[in-house]
XYZ file of N, CA and C in Angstrom:
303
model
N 70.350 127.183 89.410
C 70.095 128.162 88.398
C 69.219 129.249 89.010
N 69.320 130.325 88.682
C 68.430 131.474 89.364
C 67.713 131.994 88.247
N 66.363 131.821 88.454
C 65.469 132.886 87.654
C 65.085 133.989 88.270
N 64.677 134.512 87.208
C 64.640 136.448 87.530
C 63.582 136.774 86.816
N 63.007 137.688 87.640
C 61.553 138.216 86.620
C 62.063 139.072 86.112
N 60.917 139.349 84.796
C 61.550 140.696 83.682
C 60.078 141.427 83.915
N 60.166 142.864 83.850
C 58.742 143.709 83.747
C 58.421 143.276 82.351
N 56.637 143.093 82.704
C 56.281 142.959 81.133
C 56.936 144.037 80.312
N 56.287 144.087 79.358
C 56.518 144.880 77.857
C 55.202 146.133 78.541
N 54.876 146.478 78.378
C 52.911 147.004 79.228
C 53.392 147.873 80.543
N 53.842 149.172 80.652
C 53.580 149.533 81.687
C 51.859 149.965 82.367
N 51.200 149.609 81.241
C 49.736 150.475 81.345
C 49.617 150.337 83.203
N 48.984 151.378 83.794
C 47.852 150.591 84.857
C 47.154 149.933 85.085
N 47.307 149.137 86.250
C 45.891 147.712 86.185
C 44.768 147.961 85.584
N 44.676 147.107 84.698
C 42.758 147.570 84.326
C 42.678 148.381 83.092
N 43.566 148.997 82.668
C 44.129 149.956 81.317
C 43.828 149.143 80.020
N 43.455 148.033 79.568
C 43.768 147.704 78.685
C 42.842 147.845 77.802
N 42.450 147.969 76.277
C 41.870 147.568 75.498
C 40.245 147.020 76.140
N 40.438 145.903 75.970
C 39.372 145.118 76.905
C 38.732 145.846 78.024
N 39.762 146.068 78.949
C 38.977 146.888 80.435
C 38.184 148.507 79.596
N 38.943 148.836 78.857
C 38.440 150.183 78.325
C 36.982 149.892 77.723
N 36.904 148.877 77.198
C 35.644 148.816 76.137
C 34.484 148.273 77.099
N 34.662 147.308 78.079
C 33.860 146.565 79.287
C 33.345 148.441 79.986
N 34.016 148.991 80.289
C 33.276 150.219 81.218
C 32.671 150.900 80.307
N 33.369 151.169 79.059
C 32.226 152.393 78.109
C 31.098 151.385 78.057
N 31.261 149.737 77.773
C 30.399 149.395 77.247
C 29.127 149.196 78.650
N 29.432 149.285 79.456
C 28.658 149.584 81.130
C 28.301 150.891 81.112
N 28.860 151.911 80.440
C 28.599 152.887 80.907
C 27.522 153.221 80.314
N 27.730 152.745 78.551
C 26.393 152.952 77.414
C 25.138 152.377 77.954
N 25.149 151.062 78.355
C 24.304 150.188 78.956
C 22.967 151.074 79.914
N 23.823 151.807 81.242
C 23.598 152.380 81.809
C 22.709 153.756 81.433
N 23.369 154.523 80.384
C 23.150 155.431 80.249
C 21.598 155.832 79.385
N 21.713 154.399 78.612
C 20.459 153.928 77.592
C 19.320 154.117 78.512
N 19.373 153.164 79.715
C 18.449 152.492 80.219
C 18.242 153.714 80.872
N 18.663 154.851 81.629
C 18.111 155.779 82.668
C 17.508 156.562 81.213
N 17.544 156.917 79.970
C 17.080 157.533 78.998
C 16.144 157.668 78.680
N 15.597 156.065 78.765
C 14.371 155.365 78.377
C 13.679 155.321 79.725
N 14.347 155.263 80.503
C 13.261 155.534 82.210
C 13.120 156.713 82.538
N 13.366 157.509 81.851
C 13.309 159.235 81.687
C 13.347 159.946 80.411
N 12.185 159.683 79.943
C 12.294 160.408 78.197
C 12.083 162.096 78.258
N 11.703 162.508 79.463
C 11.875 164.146 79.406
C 13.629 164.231 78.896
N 14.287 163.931 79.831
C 15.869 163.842 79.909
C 16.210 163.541 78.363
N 15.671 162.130 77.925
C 15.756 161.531 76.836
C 15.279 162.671 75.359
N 13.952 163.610 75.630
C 14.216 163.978 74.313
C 14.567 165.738 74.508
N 14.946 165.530 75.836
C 16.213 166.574 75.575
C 17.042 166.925 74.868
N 17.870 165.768 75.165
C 18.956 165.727 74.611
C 18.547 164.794 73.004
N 18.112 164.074 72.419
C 17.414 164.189 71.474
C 17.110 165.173 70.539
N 16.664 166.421 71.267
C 16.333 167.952 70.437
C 17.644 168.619 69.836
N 18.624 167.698 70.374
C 20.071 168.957 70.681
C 20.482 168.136 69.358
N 20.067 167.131 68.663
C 21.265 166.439 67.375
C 20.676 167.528 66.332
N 21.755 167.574 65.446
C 21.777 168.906 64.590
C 22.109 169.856 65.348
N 22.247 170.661 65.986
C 22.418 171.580 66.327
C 24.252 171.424 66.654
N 24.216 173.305 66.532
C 25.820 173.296 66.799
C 26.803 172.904 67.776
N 27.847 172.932 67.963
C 28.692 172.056 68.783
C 28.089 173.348 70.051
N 28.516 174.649 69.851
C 28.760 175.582 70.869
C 26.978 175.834 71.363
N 26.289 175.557 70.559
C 24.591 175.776 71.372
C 24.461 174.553 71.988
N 24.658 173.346 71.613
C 24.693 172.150 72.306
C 25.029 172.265 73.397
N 26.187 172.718 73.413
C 27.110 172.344 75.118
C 26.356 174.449 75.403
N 26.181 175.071 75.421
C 25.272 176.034 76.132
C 24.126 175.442 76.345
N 23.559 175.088 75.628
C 22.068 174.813 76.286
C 22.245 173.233 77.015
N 23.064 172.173 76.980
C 23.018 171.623 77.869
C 23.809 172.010 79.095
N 24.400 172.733 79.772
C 25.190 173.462 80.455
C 23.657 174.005 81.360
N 23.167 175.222 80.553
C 21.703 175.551 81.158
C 20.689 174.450 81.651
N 20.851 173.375 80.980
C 19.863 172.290 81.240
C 20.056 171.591 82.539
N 21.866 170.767 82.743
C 22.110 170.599 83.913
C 22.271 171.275 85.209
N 22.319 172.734 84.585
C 22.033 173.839 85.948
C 20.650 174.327 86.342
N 19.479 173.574 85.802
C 18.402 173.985 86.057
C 18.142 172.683 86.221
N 18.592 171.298 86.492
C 18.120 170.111 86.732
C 19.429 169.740 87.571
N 19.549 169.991 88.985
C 20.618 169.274 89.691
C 20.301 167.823 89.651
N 19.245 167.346 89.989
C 18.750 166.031 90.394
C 19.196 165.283 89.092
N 19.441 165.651 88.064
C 19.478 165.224 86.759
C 20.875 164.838 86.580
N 22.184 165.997 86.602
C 23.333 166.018 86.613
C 23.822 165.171 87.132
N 23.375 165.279 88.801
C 23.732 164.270 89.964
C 23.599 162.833 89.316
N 22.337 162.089 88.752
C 22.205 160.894 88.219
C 23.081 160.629 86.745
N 23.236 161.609 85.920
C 24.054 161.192 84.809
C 25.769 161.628 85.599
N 25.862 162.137 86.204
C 27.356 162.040 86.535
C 27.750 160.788 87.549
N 26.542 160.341 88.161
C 26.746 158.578 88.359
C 27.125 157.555 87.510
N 26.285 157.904 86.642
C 26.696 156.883 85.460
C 27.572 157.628 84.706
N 28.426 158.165 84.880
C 29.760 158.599 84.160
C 30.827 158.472 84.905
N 30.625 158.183 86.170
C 31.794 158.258 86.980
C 32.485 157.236 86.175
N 32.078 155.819 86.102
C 33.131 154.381 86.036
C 33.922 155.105 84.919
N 33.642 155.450 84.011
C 34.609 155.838 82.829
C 35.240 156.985 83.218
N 34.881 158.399 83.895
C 35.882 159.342 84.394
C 36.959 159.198 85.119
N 36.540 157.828 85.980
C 37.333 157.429 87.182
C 38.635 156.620 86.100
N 38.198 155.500 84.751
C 38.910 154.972 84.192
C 39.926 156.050 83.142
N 39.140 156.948 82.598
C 40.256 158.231 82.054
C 41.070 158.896 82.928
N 40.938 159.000 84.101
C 42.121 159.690 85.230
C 42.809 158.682 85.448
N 42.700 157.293 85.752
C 43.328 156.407 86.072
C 44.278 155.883 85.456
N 43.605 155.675 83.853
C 44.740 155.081 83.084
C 45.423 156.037 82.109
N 45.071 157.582 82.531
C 45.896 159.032 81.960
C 45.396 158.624 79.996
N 43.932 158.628 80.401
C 43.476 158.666 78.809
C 43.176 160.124 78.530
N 43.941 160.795 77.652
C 43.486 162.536 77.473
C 42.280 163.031 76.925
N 41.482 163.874 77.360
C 40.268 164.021 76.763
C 40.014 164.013 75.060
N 40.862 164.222 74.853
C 40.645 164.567 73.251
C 40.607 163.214 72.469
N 40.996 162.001 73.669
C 40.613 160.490 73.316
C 39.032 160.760 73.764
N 38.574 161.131 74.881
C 37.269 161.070 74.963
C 36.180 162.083 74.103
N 36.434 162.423 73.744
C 36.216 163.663 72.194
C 35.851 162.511 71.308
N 36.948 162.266 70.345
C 36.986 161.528 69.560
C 36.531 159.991 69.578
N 35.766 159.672 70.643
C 35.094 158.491 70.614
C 35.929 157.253 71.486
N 37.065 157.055 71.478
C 37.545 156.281 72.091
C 37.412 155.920 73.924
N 36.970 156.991 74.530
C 36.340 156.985 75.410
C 35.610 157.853 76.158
């Protein structure tokens, strides 16, 4: 008798799933908490910015990370695992907008 493999049902990319998605945001939050609280300048930075509008928000943090390289450099560390996982598994930003990642 000859068996034959069938492709799953799932083309996702390795690591794409549900689970893998929620394990890196949930690393990434982890991460992101803890450098917050080991840096409350940073911390009530961005703190000052809730309430405020979508378009002064992202201007004045825009100004903020261009007047703090050292700053950018460390939060775009801890953003990589999830940027690297939205290019990878072709999640569109407007999933990362809307919370999903």
């Amino acid at each position: 008798m000859l068996l034959g493999t069938s492709a799953t049902a799932s083309a996702e990319p390795p690591n794409c799933t549900t689970a893998d998605v929620t394990a890196v945001m949930g690393g990434v939050s982890t991460e992101m908490s803890d450098y917050l609280f080991a840096h409350p300048d940073v911390n009530a930075f961005f703190s000052g910015l809730q309430g405020q509008g979508k378009k002064t928000t992202a201007d004045k943090t825009k100004a903020y990370l261009n007047d703090n390289p050292q700053v950018r450099a460390e939060l775009d560390a801890i953003r990589a695992p999830a940027l690297d996982l939205r290019n990878r598994c072709n999640i569109p930003l407007e999933a990362e907008i809307s919370g999903v990642i």
